[in-house]
Coordinates of C-alpha atoms and ligand atoms in Angstrom, one line a residue:
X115 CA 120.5 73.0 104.1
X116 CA 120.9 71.0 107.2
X117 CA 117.7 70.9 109.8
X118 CA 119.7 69.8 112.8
X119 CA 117.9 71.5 115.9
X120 CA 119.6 73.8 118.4
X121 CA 120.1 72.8 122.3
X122 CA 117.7 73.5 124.5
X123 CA 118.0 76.8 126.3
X124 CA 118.3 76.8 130.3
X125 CA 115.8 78.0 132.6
X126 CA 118.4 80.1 133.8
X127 CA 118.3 82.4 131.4
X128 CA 114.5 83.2 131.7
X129 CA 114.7 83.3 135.6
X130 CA 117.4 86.2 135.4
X131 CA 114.9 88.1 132.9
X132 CA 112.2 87.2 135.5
X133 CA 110.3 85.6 132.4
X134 CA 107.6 83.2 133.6
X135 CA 108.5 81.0 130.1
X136 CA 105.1 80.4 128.3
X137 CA 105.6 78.5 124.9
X138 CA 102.1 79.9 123.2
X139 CA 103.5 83.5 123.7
X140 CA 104.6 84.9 120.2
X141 CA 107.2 87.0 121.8
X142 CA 108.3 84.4 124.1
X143 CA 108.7 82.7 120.9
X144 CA 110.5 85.4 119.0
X145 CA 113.1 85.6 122.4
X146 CA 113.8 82.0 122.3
X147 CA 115.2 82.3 118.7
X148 CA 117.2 85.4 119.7
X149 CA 118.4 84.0 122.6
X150 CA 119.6 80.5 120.8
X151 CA 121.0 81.9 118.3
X152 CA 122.4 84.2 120.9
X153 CA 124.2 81.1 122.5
X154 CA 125.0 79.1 119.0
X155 CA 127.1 82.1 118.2
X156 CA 128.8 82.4 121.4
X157 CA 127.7 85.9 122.5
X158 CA 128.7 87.5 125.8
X159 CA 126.2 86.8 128.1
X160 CA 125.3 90.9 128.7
X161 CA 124.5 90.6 125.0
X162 CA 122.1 87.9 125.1
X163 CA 120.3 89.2 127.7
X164 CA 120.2 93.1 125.7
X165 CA 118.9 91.4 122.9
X166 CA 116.7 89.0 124.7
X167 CA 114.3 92.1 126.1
X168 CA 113.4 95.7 124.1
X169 CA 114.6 98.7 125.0
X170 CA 111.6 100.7 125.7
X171 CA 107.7 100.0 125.8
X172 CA 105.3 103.1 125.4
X173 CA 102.0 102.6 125.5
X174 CA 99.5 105.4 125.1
X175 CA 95.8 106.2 125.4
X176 CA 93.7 108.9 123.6
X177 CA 89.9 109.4 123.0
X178 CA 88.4 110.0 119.2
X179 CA 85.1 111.0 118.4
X180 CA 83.6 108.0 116.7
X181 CA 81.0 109.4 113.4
X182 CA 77.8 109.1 115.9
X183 CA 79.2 111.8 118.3
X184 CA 80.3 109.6 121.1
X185 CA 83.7 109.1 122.3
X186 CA 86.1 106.0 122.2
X187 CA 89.0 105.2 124.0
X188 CA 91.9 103.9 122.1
X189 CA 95.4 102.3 123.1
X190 CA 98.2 102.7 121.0
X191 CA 101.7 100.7 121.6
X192 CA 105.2 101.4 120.4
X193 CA 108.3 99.1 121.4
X194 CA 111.8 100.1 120.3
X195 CA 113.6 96.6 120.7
X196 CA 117.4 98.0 120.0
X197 CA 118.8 100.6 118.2
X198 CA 122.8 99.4 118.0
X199 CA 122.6 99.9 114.7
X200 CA 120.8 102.6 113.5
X201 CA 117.7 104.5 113.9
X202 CA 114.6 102.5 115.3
X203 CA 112.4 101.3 112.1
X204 CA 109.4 99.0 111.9
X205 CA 105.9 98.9 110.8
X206 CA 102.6 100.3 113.0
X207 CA 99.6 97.6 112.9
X208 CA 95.9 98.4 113.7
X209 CA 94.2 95.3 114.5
X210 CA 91.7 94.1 117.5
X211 CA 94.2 91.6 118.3
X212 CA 97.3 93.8 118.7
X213 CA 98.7 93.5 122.3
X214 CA 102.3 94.5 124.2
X215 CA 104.0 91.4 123.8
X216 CA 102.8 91.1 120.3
X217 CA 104.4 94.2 119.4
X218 CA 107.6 93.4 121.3
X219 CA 107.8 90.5 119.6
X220 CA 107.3 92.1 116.0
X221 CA 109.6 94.5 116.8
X222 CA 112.9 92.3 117.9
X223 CA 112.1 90.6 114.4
X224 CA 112.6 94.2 113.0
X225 CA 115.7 93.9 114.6
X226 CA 116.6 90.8 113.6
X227 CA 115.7 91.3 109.7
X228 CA 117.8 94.8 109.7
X229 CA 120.5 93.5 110.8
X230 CA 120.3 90.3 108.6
X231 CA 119.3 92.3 105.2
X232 CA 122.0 94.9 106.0
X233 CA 120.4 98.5 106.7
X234 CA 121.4 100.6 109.5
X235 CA 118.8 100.6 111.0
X236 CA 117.4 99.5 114.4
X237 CA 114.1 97.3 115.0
X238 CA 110.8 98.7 116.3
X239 CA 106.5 98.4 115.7
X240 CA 103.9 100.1 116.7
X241 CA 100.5 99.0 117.1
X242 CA 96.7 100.5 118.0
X243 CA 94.4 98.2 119.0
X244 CA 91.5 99.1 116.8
X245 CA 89.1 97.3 113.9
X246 CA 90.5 99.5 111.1
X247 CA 87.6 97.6 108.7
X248 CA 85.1 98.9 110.8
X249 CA 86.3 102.3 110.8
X250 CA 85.1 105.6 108.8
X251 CA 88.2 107.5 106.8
X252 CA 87.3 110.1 109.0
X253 CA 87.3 108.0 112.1
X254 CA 90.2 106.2 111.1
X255 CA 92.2 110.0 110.2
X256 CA 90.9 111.2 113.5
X257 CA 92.8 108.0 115.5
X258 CA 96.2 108.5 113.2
X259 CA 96.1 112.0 114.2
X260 CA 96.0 111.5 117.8
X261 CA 97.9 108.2 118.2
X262 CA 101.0 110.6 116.0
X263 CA 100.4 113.2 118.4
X264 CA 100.8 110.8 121.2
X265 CA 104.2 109.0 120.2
X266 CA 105.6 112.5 118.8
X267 CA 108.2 112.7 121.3
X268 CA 109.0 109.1 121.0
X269 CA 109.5 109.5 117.2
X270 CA 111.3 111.0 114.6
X271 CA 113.6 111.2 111.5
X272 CA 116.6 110.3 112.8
X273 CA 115.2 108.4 116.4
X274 CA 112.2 105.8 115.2
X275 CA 110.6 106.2 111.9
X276 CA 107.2 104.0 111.6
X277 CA 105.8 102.6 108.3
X278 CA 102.8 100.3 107.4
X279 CA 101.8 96.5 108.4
X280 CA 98.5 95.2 108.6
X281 CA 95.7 97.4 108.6
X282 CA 97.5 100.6 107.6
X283 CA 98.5 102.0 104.3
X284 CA 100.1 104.4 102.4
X285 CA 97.3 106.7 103.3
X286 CA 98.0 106.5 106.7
X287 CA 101.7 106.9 106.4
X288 CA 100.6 110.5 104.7
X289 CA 98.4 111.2 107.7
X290 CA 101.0 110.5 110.3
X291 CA 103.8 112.6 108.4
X292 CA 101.4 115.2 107.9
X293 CA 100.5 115.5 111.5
X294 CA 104.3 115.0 112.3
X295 CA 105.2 118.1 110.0
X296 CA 102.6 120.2 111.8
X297 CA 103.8 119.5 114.9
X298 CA 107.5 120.5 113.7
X299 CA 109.8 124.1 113.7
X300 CA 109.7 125.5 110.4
X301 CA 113.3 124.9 109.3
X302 CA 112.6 121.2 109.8
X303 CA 108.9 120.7 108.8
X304 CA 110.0 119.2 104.6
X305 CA 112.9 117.3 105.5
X306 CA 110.0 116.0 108.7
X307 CA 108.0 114.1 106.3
X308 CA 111.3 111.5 106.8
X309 CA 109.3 110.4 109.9
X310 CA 107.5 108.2 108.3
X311 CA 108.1 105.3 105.2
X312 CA 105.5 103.5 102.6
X313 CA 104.3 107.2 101.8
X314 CA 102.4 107.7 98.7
X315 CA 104.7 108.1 95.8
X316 CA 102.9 112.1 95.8
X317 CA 104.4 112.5 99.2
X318 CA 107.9 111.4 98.8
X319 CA 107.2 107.3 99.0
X320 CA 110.1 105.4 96.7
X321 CA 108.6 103.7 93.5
X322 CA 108.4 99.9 94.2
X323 CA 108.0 100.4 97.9
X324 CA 103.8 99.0 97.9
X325 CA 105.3 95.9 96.3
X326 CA 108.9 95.4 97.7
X327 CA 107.9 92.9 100.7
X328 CA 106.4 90.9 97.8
X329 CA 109.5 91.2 95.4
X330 CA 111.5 90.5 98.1
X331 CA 110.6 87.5 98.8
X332 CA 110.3 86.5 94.8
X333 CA 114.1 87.6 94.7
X334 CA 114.5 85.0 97.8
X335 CA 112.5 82.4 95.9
X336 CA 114.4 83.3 92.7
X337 CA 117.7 82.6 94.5
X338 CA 116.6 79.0 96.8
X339 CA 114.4 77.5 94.0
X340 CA 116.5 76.3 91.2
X341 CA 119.5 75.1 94.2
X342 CA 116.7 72.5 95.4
X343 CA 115.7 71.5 91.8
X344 CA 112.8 73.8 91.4
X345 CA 112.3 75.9 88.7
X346 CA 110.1 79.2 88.9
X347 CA 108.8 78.6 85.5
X348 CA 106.3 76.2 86.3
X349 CA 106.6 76.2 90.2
X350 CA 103.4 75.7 91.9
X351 CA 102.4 77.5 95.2
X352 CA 99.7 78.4 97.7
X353 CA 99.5 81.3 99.5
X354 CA 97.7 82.3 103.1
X355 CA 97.0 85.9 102.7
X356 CA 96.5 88.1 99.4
X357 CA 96.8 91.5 101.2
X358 CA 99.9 93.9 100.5
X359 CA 102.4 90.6 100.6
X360 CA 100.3 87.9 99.6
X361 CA 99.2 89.5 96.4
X362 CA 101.9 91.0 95.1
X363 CA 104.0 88.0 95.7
X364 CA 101.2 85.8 94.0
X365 CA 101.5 88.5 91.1
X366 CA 104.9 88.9 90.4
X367 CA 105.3 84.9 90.9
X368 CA 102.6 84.3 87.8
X369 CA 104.5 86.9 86.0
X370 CA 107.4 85.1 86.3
X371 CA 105.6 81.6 84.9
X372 CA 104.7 80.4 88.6
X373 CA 101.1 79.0 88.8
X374 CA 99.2 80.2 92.2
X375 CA 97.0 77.6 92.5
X376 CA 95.3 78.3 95.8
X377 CA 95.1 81.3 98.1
X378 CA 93.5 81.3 101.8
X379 CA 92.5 84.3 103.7
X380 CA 89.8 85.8 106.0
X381 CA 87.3 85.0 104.0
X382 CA 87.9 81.2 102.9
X383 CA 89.7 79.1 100.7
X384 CA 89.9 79.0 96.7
X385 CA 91.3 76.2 94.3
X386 CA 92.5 76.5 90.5
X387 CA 94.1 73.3 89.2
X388 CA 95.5 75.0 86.4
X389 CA 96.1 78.4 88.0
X390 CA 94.5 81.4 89.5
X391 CA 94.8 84.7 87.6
X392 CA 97.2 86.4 89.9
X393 CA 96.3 89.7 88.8
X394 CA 92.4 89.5 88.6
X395 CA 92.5 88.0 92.0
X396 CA 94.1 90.8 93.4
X397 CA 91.7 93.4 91.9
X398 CA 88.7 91.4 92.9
X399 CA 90.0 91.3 96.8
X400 CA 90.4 94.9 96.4
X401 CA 87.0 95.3 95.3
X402 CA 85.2 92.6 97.5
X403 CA 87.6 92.1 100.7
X404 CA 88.4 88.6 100.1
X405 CA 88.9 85.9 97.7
X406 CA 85.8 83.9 98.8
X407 CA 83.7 83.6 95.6
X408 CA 86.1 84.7 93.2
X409 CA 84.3 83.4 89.5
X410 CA 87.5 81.5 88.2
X411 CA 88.1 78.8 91.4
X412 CA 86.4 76.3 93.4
X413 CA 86.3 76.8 97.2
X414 CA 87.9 73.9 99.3
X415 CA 88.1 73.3 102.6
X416 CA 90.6 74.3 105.1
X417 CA 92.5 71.4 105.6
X418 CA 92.2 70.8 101.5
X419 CA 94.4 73.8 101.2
X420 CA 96.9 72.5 103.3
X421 CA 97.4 69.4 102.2
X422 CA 97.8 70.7 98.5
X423 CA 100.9 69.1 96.7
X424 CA 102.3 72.3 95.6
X425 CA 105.7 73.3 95.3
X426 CA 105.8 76.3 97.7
X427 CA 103.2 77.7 100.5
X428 CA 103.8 81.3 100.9
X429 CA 101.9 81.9 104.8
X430 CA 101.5 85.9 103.8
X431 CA 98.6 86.9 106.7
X432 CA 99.2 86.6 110.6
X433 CA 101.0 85.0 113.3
X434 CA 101.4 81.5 114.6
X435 CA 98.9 80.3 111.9
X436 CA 100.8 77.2 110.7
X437 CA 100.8 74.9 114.0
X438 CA 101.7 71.5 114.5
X439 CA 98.0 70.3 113.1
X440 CA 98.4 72.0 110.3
X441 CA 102.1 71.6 109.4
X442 CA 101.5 67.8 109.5
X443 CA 99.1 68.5 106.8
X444 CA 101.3 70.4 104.3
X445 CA 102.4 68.6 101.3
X446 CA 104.8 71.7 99.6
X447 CA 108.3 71.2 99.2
X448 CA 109.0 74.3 100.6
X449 CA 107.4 77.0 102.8
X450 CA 108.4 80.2 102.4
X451 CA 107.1 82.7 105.2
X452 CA 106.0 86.0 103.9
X453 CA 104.1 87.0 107.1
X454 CA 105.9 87.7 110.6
X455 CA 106.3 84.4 112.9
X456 CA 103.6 82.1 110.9
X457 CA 105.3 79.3 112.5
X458 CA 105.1 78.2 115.3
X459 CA 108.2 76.6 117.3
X460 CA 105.8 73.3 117.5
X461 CA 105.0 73.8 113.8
X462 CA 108.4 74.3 113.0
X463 CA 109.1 71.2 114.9
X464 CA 106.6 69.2 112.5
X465 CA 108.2 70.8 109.1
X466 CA 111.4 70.0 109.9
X467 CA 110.4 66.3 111.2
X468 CA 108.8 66.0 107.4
X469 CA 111.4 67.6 105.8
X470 CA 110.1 70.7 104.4
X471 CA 112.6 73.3 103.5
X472 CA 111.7 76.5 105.5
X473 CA 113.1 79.9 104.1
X474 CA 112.2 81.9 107.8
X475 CA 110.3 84.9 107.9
X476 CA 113.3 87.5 108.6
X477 CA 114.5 86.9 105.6
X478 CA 111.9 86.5 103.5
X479 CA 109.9 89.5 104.2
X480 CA 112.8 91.8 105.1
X481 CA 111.9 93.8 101.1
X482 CA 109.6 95.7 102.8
X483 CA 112.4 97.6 105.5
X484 CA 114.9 97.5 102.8
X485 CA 112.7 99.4 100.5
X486 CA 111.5 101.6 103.3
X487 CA 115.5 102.2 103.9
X488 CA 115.5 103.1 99.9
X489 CA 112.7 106.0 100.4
X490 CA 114.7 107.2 103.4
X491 CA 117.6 107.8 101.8
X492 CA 116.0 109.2 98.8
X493 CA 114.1 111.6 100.9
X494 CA 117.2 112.6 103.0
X495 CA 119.5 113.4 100.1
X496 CA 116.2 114.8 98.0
X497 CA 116.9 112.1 94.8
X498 CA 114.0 110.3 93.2
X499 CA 115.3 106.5 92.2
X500 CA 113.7 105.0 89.2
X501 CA 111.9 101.7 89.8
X502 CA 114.2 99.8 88.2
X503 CA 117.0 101.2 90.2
X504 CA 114.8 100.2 93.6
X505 CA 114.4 96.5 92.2
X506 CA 118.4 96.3 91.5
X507 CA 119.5 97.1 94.6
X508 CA 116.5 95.5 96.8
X509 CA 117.6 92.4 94.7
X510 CA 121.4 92.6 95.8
X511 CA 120.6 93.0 99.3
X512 CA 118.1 89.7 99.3
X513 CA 120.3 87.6 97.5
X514 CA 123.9 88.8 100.3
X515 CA 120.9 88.1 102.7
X516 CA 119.8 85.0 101.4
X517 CA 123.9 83.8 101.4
X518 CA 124.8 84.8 104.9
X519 CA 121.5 82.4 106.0
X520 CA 123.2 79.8 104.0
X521 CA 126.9 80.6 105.2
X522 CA 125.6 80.4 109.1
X523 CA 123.6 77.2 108.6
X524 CA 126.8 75.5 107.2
X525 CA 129.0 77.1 110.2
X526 CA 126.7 76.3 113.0
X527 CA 125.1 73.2 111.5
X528 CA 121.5 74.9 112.4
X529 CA 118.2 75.1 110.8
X530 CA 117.1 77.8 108.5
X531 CA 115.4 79.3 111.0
X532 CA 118.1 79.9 113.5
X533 CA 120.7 80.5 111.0
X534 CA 118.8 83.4 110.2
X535 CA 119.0 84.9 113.8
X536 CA 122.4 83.6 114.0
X537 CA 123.4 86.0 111.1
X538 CA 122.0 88.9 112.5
X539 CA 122.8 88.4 115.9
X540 CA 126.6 88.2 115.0
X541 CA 126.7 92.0 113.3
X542 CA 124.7 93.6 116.2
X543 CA 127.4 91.5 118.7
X544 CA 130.1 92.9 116.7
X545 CA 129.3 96.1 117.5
X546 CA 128.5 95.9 120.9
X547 CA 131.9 94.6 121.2
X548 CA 134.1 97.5 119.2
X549 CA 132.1 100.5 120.8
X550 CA 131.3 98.5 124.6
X551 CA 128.4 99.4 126.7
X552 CA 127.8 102.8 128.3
X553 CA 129.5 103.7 130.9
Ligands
NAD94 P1 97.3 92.9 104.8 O1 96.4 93.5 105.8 O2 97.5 93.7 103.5 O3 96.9 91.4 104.4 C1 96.6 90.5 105.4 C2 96.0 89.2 104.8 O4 95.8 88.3 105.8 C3 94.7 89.5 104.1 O5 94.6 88.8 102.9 C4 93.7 88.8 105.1 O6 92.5 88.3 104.5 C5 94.6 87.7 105.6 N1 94.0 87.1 106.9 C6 93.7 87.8 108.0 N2 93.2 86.9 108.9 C7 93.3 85.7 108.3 C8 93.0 84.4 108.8 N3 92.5 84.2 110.0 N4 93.2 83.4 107.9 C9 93.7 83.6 106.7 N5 94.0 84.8 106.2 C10 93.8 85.8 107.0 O7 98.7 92.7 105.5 P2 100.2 92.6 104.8 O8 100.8 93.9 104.9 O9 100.1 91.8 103.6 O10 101.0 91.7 106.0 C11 100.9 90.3 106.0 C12 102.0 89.8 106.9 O11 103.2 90.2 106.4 C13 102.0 90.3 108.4 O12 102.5 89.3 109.2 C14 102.9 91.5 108.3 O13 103.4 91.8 109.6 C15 104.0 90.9 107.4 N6 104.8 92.0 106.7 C16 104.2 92.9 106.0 C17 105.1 93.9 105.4 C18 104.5 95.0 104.5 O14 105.4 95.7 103.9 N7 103.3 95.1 104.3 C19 106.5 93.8 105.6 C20 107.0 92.7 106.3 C21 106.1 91.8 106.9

């Protein structure tokens, strides 16, 4: 794929918006690849500028009584970026770090990967700014409850339907649709629990939702590898993160004959020349929080990981982590983003300069909505879809996904990156164009 870089975008744009441009901001970030894709496919400019901003920002505030009796203010976010084509969708975070424009800028991304993996749906994300690690059950039940009583006007089955991301799980999905149903008439309280994805499998969650962000991006990797000479038997890779996406990915990868040879999170850096046991990695995180000290692997330094000479680095944790520093230390052939915006624009600058193939976040990691799309529909029409049948069709909407990148890189001569947008930005322009703008 061609790594030709788009034009720079006029100040013109960001003065209309009233944006005071800052290039560390993630969702400044995020609106300069909407915006230049925006342009590269030849948008009307009341498009550009509809896509460039989200269409509503709540943000709310409730108190919870904390285990010790006292009580603690919380703030809770929601951002519905654009709903042209379907119903709002798109994860809810609780993290210490979670902020308005973060969430704005996770959820255009939503919008972005919809639109690019082909559900109707819209793009949104939540987020309560909260240390979910240093929570109770209780304490952490107490804060879904209210932050779902909060947004319960603002969401719903048809409207904006949340699902995990980091620091919530399929335990909290169950929490928020139970509230949701409580909250609800009679006649609608069952088909209520719709408000929600990522449920447990109990509660009406699909099979093979917990792993489909990972699959997903194994379906990509499936479909990219072998056209740049790479076989997945045998591939080596890296991967930032061994959470939800990291570890299934690092799984199903070594399943497949792929050797994970280091992984990087919170808690340090590990290193198996041979290859990490994917599996028993996975269970001891679960068990112990992080891969530091994990008995099969030797624990390297920071900028060891990234210089590895593997195959493929897999960034599964946070934002913005790969900069320029540490993009001019990456060795891999190819990096293949599993977490939301883990480059960033500078970074991206550096890969491309070095000639790293980049298969961009929005595609990558768009398993997770499609699945989440899956357990909708199965929900709505009251059908239970075997594993298998999840897997087939998450697999044929990754690799149409995966083409239409390719397709728009050829037709715009663009980057990975901004092909990406540039697919998804052309289906939501085609239907503002057939059905106009109100009035
Ligand atoms: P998770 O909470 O399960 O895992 C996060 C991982 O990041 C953990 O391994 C943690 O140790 C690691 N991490 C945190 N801080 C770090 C740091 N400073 N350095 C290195 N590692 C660090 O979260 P997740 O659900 O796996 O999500 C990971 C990324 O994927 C996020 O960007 C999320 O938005 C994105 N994503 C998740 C899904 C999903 O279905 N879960 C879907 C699409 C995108």
């Amino acid at each position: 794929m061609t790594t030709e870089k788009p034009a720079p975008l006029p100040d013109s744009i960001f003065e209309e918006l009233a944006i005071h441009r800052d290039p560390d901001n993630v969702f400044h970030q995020t609106m300069e690849h909407v915006l230049a894709a925006s342009m590269i496919t030849e948008l009307p400019h009341h498009q550009q500028i509809i896509l460039a901003q989200p269409n509503n920002e709540i943000i709310v505030q409730f108190p919870v009584r904390m285990d010790d009796g006292h009580h603690k203010l919380f703030k809770g976010y929601r951002v519905q970026h654009n709903n042209a084509l379907g119903p709002y969708k798109g994860g809810i975070r609780y993290h210490p770090d979670v902020s308005l424009d973060h969430v704005k800028s996770l959820a255009t991304l939503m919008t972005m990967k919809c639109a690019l993996v082909g559900v109707p749906f819209g793009g949104a994300k939540g987020g309560l700014r909260c240390d979910p690690w240093n929570m109770s059950p209780g304490e952490q039940e107490r804060a879904t409850r209210r932050l779902t009583t909060a947004l319960s006007t603002q969401i719903g089955p048809e409207y904006d339907i949340p699902a995990p991301d980091v620091g919530t799980n399929e335990q909290i999905m169950a929490w928020i649709a139970d509230t949701y149903q409580q909250m609800s008439d009679g006649a609608d309280q069952q088909d209520n629990k719709r408000v929600v994805t990522g449920k447990p499998v109990c509660c009406g969650g699909s099979l093979g939702r917990t792993k489909a962000t990972g699959q997903g991006l194994v379906f990509v990797l499936e479909e990219a590898m072998p056209s740049l000479g790479i076989p997945i038997e045998g591939m080596t890779c890296s991967l930032i993160g061994y959470g939800n996406v990291g570890g299934w990915t690092g799984q199903l990868l070594s399943g497949l004959g792929a050797k994970v040879q280091a992984v990087m999170d919170h808690s340090g850096a590990i290193y198996n020349e041979d290859h990490l046991p994917a599996q028993h990695l996975f269970e001891y995180v679960g068990k112990n929080g992080g891969v530091a000290g994990f008995p099969q692997s030797e624990p390297i330094s920071t900028e060891d990981f990234y210089s590895l000479n593997v195959d493929v680095l897999i960034p599964a944790a946070l934002e913005q982590m790969i900069g320029p520093d540490e993009a001019s230390l990456i060795n891999a052939k190819v990096v293949a983003e599993g977490a939301n915006a883990p480059t960033t624009p500078r970074g991206d600058e550096v890969l491309m300069e070095r000639g790293v193939e980049i298969l961009p976040a929005i595609l990558c990691n768009s398993g997770g909505v499609t699945v989440s799309y899956f357990e909708w529909v199965q929900n709505k029409t009251s059908t239970t879809w075997t594993e298998a049948e999840v897997d087939k069709r998450l697999r044929s909407h990754m690799t149409e996904a995966a083409a239409r990148v390719r397709s728009a890189a050829g037709k715009y001569h663009c980057g990975t990156r901004i092909a990406s947008f540039c697919a998804a930005v052309e289906l939501i322009g085609e239907v503002y164009q057939v059905r106009g703008v109100f009035p």
